[in-house]
Short mmCIF file of C-alpha atoms and ligand atoms in Angstrom, two decimals:
data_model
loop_
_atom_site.label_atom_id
_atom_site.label_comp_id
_atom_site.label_asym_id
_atom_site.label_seq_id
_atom_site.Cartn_x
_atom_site.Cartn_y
_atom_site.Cartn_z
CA UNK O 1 152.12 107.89 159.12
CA UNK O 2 152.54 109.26 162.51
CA UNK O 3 149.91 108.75 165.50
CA UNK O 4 149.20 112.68 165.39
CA UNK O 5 148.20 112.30 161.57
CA UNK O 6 145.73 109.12 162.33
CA UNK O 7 143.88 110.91 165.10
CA UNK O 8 143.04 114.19 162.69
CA UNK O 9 141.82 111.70 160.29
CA UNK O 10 139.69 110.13 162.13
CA UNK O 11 136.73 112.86 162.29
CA UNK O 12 132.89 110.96 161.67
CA UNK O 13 132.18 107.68 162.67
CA UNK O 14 129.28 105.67 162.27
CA UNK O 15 128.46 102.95 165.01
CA UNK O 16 125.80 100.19 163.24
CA UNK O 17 123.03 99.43 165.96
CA UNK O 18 120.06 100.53 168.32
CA UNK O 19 120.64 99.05 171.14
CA UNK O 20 122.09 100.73 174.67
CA UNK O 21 125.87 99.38 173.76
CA UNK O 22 125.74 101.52 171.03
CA UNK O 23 124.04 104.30 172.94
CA UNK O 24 126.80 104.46 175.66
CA UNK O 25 130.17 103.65 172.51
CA UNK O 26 128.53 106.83 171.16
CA UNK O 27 128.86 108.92 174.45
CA UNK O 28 132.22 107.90 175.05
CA UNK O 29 133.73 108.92 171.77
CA UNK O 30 132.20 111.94 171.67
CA UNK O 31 133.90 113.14 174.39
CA UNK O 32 136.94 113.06 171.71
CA UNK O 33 137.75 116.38 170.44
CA UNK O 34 139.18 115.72 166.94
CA UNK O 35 136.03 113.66 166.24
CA UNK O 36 133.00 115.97 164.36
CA UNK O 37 129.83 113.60 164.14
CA UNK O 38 129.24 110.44 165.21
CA UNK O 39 126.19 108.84 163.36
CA UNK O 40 124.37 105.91 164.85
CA UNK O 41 122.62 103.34 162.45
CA UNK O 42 119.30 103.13 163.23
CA UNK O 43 120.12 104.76 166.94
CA UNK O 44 117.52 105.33 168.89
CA UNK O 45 115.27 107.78 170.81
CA UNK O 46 118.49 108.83 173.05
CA UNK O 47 121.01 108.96 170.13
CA UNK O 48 120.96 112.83 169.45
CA UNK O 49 121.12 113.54 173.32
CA UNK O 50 124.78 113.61 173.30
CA UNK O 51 126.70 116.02 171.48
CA UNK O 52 128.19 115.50 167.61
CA UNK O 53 125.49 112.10 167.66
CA UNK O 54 123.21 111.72 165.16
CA UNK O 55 120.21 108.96 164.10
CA UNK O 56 121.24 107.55 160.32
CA UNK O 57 118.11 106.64 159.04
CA UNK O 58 119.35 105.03 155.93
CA UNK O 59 116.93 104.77 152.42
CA UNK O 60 116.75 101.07 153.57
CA UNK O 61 118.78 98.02 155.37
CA UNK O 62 120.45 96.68 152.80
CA UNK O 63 123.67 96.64 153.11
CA UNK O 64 125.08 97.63 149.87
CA UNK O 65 122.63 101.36 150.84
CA UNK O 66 124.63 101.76 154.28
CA UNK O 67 127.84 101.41 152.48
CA UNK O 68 126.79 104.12 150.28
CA UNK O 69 125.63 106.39 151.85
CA UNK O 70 128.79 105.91 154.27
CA UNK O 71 130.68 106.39 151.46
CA UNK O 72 128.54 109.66 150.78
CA UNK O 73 129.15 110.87 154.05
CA UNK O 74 132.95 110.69 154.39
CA UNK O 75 132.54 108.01 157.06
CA UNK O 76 136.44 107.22 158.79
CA UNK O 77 135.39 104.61 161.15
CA UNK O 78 132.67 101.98 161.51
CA UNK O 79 131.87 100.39 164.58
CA UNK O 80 129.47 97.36 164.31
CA UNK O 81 127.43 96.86 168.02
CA UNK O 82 125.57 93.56 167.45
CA UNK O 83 126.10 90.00 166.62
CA UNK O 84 123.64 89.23 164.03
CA UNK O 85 124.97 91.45 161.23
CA UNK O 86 128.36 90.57 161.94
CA UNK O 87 127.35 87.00 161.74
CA UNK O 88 125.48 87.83 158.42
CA UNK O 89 128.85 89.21 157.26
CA UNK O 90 128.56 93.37 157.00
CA UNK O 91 131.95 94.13 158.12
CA UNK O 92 133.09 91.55 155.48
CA UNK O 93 131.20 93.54 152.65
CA UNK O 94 131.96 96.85 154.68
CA UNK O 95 135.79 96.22 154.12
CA UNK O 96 135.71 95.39 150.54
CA UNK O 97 134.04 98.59 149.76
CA UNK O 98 136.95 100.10 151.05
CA UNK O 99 135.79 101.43 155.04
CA UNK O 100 137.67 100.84 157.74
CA UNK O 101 135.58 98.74 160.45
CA UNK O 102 135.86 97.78 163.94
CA UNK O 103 134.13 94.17 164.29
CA UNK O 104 135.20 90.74 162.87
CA UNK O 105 134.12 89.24 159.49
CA UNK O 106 132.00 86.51 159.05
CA UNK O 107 134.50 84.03 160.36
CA UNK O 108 135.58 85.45 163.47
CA UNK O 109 131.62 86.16 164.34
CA UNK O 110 131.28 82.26 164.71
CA UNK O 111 133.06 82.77 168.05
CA UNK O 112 129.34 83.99 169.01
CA UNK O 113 127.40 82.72 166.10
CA UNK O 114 128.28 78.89 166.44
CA UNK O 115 128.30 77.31 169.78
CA UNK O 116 129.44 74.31 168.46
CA UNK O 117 132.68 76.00 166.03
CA UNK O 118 133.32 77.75 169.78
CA UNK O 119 133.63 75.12 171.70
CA UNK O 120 136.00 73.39 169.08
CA UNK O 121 138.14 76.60 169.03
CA UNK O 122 138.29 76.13 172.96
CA UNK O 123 139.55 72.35 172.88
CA UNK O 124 142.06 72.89 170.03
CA UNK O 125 143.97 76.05 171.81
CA UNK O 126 143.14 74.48 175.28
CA UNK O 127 141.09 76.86 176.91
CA UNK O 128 139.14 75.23 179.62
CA UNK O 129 135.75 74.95 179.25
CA UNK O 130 132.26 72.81 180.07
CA UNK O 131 132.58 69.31 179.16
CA UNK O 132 130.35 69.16 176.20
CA UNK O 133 128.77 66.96 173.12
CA UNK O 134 126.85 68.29 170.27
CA UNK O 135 123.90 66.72 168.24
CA UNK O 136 122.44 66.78 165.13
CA UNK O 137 119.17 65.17 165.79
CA UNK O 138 116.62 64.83 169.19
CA UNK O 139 117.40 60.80 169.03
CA UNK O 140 120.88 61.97 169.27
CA UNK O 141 120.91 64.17 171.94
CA UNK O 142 118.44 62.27 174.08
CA UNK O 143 120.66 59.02 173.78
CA UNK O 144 123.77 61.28 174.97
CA UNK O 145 121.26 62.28 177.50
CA UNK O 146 120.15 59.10 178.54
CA UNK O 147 124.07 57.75 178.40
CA UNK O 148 125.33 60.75 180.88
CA UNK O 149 122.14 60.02 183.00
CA UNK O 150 122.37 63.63 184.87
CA UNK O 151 121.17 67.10 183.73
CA UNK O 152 122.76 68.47 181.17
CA UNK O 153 122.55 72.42 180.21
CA UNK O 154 120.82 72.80 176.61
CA UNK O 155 122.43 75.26 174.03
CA UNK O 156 121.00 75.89 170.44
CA UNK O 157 124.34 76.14 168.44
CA UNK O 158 123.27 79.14 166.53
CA UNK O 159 122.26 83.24 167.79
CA UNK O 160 118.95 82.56 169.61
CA UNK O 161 118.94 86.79 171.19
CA UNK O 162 120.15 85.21 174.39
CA UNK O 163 117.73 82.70 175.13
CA UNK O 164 119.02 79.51 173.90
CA UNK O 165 120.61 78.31 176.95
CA UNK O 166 118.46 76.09 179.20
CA UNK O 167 120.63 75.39 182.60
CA UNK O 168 118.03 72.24 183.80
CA UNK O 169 118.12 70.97 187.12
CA UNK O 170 116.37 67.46 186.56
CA UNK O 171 116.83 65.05 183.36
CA UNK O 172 113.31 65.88 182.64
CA UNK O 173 114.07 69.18 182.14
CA UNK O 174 116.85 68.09 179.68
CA UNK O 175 114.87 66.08 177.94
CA UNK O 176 111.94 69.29 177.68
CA UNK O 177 114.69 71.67 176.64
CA UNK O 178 116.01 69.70 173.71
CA UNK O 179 112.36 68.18 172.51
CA UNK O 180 112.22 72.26 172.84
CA UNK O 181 115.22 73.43 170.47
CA UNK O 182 114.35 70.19 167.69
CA UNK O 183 110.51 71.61 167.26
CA UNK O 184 111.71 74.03 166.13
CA UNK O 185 111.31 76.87 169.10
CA UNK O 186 114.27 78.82 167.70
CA UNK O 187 114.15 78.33 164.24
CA UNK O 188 117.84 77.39 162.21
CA UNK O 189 119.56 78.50 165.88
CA UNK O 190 118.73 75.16 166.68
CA UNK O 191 119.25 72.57 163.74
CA UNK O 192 122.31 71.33 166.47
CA UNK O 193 122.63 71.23 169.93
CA UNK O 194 125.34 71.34 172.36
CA UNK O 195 125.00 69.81 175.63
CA UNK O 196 126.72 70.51 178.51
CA UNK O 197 128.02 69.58 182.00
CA UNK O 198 126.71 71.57 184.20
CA UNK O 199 129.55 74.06 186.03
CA UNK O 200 129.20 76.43 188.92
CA UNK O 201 130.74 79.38 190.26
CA UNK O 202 130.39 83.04 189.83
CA UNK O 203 130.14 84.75 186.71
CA UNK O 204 132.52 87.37 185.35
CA UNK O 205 133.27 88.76 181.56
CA UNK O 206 136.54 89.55 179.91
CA UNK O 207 137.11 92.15 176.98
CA UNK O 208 139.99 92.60 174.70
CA UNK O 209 139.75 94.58 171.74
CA UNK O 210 141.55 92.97 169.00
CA UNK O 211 143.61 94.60 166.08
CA UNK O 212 143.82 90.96 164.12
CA UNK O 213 147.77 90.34 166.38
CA UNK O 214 146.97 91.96 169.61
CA UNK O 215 144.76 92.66 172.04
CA UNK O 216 144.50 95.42 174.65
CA UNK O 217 142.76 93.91 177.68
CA UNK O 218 139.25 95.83 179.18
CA UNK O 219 138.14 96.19 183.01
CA UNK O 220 136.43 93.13 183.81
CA UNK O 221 132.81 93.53 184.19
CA UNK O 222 129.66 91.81 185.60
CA UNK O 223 125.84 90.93 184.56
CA UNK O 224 123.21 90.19 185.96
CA UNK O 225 121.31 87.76 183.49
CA UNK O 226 118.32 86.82 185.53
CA UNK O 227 115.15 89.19 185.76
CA UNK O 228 114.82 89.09 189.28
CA UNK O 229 115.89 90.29 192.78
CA UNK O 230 118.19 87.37 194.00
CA UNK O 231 118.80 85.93 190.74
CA UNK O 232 115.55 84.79 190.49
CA UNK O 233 113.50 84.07 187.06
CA UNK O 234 114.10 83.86 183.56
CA UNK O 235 117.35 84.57 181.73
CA UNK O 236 117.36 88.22 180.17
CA UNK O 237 120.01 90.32 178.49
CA UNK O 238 121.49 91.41 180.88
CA UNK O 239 119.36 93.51 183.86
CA UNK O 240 122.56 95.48 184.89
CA UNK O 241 126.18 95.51 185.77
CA UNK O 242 128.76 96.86 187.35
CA UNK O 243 132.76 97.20 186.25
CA UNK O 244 135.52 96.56 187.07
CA UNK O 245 134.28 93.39 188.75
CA UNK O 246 135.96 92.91 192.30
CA UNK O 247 135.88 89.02 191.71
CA UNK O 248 139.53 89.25 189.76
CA UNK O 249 142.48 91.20 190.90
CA UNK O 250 144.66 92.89 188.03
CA UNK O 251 147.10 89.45 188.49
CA UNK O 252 143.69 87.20 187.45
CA UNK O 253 142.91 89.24 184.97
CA UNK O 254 146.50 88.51 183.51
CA UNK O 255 146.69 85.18 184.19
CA UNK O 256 143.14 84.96 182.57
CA UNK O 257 144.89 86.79 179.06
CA UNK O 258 147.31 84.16 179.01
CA UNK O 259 144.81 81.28 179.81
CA UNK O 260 141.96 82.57 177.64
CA UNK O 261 141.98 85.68 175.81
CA UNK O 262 145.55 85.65 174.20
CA UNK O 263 145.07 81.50 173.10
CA UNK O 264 141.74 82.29 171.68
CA UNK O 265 143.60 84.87 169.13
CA UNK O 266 145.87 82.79 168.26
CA UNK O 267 143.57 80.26 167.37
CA UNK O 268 141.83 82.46 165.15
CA UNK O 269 144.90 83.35 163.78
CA UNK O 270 145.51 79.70 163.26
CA UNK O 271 142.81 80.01 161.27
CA UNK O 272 143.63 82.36 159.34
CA UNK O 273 141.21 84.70 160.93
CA UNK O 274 142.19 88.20 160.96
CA UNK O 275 139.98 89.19 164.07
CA UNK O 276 139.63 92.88 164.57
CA UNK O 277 136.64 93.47 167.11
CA UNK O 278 135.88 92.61 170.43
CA UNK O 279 136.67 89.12 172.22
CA UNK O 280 134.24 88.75 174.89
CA UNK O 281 134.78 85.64 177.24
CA UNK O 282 131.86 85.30 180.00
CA UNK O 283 133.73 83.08 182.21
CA UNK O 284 132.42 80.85 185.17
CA UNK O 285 134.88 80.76 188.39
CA UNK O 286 134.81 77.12 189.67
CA UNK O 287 136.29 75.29 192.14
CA UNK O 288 138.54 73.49 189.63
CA UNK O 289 139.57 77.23 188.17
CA UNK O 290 138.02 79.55 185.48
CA UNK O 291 136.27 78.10 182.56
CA UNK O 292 134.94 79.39 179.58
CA UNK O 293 130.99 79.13 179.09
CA UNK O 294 130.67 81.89 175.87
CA UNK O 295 132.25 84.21 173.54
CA UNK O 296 130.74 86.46 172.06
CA UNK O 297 132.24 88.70 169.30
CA UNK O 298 131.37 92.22 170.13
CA UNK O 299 131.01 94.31 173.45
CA UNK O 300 128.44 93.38 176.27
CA UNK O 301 125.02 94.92 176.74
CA UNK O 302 124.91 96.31 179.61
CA UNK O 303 128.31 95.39 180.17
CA UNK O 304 129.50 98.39 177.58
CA UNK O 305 127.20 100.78 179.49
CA UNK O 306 128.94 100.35 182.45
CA UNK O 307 132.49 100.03 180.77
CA UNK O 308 132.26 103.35 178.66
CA UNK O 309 132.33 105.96 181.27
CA UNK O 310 135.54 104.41 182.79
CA UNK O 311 137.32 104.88 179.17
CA UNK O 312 139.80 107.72 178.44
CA UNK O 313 139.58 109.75 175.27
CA UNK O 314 141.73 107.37 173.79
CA UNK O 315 138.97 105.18 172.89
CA UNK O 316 138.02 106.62 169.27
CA UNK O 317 141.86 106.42 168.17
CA UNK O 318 142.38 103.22 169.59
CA UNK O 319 139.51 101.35 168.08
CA UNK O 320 140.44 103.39 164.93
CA UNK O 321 143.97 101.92 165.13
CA UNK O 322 142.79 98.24 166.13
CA UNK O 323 140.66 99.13 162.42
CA UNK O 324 143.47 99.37 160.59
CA UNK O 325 145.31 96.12 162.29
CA UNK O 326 147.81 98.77 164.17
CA UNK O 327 147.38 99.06 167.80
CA UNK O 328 151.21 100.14 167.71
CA UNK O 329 149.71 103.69 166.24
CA UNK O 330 147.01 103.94 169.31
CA UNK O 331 147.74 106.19 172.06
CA UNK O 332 147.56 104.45 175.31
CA UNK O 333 143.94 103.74 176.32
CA UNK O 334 143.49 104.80 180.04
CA UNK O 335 140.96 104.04 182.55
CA UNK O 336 139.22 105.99 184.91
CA UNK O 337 139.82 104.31 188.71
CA UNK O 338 136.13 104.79 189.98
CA UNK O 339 133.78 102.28 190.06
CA UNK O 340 130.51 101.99 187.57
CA UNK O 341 127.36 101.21 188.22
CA UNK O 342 124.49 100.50 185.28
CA UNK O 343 120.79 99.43 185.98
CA UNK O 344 118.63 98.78 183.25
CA UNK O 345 115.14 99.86 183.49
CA UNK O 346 112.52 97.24 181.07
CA UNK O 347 109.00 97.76 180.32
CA UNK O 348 106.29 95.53 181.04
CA UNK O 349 106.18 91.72 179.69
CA UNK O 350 110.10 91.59 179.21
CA UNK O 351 111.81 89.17 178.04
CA UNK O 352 108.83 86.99 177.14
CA UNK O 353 106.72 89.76 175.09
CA UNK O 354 107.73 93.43 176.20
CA UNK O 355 104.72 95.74 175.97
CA UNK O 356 105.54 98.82 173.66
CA UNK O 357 104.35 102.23 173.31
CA UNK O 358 104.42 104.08 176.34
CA UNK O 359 104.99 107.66 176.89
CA UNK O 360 108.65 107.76 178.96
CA UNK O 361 109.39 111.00 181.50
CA UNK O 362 112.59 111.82 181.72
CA UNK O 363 113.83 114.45 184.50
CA UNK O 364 117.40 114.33 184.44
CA UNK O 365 120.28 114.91 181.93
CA UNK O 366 123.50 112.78 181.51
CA UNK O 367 127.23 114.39 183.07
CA UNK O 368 130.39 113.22 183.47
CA UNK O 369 129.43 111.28 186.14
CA UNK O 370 125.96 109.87 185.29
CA UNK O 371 124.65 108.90 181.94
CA UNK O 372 121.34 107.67 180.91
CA UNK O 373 121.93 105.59 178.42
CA UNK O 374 118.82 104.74 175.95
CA UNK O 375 118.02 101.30 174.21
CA UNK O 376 114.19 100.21 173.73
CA UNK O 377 113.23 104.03 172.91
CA UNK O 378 111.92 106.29 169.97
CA UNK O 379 110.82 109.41 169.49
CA UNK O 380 107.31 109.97 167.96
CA UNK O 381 106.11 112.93 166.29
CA UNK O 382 105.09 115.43 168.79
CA UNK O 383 108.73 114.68 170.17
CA UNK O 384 107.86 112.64 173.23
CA UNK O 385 110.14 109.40 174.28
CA UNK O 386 108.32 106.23 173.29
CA UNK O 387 109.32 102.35 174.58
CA UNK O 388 109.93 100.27 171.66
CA UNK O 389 111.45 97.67 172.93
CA UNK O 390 112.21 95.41 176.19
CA UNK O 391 114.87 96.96 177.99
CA UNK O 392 114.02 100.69 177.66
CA UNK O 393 117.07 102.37 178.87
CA UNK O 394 119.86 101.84 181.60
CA UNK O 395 120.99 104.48 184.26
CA UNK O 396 124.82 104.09 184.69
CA UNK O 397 126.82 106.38 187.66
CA UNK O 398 130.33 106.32 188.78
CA UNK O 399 131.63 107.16 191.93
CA UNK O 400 135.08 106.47 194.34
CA UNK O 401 133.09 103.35 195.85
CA UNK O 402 130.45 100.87 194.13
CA UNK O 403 127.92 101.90 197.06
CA UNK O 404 128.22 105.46 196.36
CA UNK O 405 128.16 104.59 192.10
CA UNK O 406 124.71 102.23 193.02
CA UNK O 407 123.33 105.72 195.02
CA UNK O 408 123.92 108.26 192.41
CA UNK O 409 122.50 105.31 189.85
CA UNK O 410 119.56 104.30 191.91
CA UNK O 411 118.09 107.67 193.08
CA UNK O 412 118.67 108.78 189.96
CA UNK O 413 116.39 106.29 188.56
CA UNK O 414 113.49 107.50 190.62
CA UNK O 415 113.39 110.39 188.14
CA UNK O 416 112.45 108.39 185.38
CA UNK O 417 108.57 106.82 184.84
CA UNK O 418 107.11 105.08 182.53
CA UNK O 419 103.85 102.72 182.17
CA UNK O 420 104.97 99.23 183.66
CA UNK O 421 108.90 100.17 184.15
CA UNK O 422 110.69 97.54 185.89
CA UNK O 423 113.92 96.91 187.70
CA UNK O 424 116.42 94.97 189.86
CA UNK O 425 117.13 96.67 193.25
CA UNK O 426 119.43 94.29 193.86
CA UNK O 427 122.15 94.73 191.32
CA UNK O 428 125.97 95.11 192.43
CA UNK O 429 124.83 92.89 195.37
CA UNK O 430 128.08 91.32 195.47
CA UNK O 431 130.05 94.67 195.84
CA UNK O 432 127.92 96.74 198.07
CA UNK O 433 125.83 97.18 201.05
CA UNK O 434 122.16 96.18 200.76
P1 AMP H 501 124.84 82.12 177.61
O1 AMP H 501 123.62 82.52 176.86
O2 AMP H 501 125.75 81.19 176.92
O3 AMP H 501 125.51 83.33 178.21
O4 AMP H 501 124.32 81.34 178.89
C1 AMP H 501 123.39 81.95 179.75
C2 AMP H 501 123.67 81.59 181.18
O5 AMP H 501 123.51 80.18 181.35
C3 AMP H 501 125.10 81.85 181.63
O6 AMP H 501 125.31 83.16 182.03
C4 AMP H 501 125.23 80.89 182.79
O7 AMP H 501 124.64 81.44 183.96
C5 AMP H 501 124.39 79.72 182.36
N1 AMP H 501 125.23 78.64 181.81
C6 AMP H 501 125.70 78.50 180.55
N2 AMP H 501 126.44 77.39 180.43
C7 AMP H 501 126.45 76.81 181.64
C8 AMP H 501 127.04 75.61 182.15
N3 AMP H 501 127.76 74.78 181.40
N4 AMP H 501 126.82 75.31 183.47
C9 AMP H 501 126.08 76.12 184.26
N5 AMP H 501 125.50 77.24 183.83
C10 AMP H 501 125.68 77.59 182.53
N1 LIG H 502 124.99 90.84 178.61
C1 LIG H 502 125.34 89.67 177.92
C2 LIG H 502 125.56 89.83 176.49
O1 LIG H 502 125.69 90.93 175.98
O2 LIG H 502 125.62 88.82 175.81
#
């Protein structure tokens, strides 16, 4: 089959999530001519803002009724955003109904799913990582605790929506955060725990996409996990980013594909993992060189928001081609030079309990060089944009210089209200002038 062939067949896709990620994937391949309609599964209140996007609202969320009524639809090309359903195994059960997918199986998801099977991956293809020691039990972890005698960071092994991670800065803190995670704060996520030595350095994430024997390496991006100005206050999401992250040159970033991205495929491979999807890496930059402190198995929120604009055309036939195991078919995927800027705008009460409900005003439109991308949003029946969730939507903006991107994405934002709306001023700090 020739390249030219692949592309015309590749005409509806359907991208499984509601998120902002899935908002922005959705944006970028619809600027692909060849592709007719895009459907996002559940989508939100932004979805049908973009051209050729539609909600799928399917008869329920069973699995077996998405694959059927992908089926129904002609569907080409799935694209699964989030971690829990490939962790629950939908691409898996997507495959064997015959569609082609974009996301690892159940297997590959551990990378994210299993903190513990992660770390074991990392030791056995010798990525370098946080020294670390997993427990079954509190007694357990409390006697490693008591043997290290120094604060340890506390991980529930299992998907805990980002907040399983406790970095403590006293023993008693340790000791808090595991009583914590064995009383059962995030339910099965935390039947183990991994404990770890605490690292430091600044924070940067890797993306390859992955056709199962290759990988085609992604601008490096960076979050901002706290809520707060100044990295202040409780771990979130993700509060914004920017990409590509100034921390690595392009010679890091291949120096960090040999060192981390390329062993950790092979390792699945080793596995016999056929891993087609996204490796993530978030890596910490210490003084004794990059480590590893998570994978995750699918793109970044808001890293993706800020990574989409920057992504040629290409993107819909190369993910299409890493689908079908054969990158070798993919046109080059280019990237747009300019820098990208992404702010995420949350209600009220986010992370801990984000108030829902209110009426959002809107008064601007996405271009080519500013996007709004939606996440916590629906629309209700007299058509108005509703918050239904805690980070409501993100602004993204590109431009030749990260201060200029961070203008266009921050006056920008002024246009857009809603009861309680909150923000970080301060994000991109470590690229521009504030
Ligand atoms: P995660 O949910 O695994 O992304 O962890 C959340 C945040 O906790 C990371 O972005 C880091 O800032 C911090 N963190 C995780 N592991 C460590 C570690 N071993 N040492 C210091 N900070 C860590
Ligand atoms: N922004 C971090 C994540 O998606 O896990």
């Amino acid at each position: 089959m020739t390249k030219n062939q692949k592309t015309e067949e590749l005409k509806k896709i359907l991208i499984i999530g509601s998120g902002g990620r899935e908002n922005s994937i959705a944006w970028a391949l619809s600027k692909n001519q060849s592709i007719e309609q895009i459907y996002v599964c559940p989508g939100n209140g932004g979805t049908a803002n973009f051209k050729k996007c539609i909600c799928l609202k399917p008869k329920s969320e069973e699995a077996q009724t998405i694959i059927e009524e992908s089926q129904l639809l002609g569907i080409n090309l799935v694209i699964i955003g989030p971690e829990v359903p490939l962790s629950e195994g939908l691409a898996d059960k997507m495959r064997e109904a015959g569609l082609t997918v974009f996301g690892p199986g159940k297997d590959g998801a551990q990378l994210e799913a299993s903190k513990e099977w992660s770390k074991d991956l990392m030791i056995e293809n010798n990525i370098p990582t946080a020294q670390y020691w997993s427990a079954k039990s509190k007694e357990e972890a409390l006697e490693i605790l008591r043997r290290f005698n120094q604060p340890l960071v506390v991980k529930a092994d299992g998907l805990a929506a980002g907040k399983g991670v406790t970095v403590c800065e006293t023993i008693e803190e340790s000791k808090e955060a595991i009583k914590d995670i064995f009383s059962g704060k995030f339910g099965s996520a935390g039947n183990k725990v991994i404990l770890e030595e605490k690292i430091e350095g600044p924070e940067v994430s890797i993306f390859a996409l992955c056709d199962g024997e290759r990988l085609i390496v992604l601008p490096p991006a960076q979050d901002h996990k706290r809520l707060l100005n100044g990295d202040n206050g409780p771990n979130t999401g993700g509060m914004g980013a920017y990409a590509p992250a100034l921390l690595i040159n392009e010679q890091d970033l291949q120096d960090l594909t040999e060192l981390v991205l390329t062993p950790t495929l092979k390792g699945l491979k080793k596995k016999n993992i056929n891993y087609i999807g996204v490796i993530y890496a978030g890596l910490m930059l210490t003084s004794s060189g990059p480590k590893v402190i998570e994978f995750n198995c699918r793109f970044g929120d808001p890293e993706c928001q800020a990574l989409m604009p920057l992504m040629g055309e290409e993107l819909a036939s190369v993910l299409f081609a890493c689908a079908q195991g054969q990158i070798e078919n993919a046109p080059k995927l280019t990237f747009n030079s300019e820098c990208s800027a992404c702010i995420v705008a949350a209600s009220k009460g986010y992370p801990e309990s984000p108030q829902k409900g209110d009426k959002v005003e809107i008064d601007v439109e996405s271009n080519s060089s500013l996007q709004i991308f939606h996440a916590g949003t629906t629309i209700d029946k007299f058509d108005n944009i509703i918050t239904s969730g805690g980070r409501v939507l993100s602004v993204v903006a590109q431009g030749e210089s990260f201060d200029k991107a961070f203008n266009l994405a921050y006056s920008n934002l002024k246009k857009i209200n809603f009861n309680g709306m909150h923000f970080r001023e301060d994000i991109g700090y470590q690229v521009r002038d504030i």
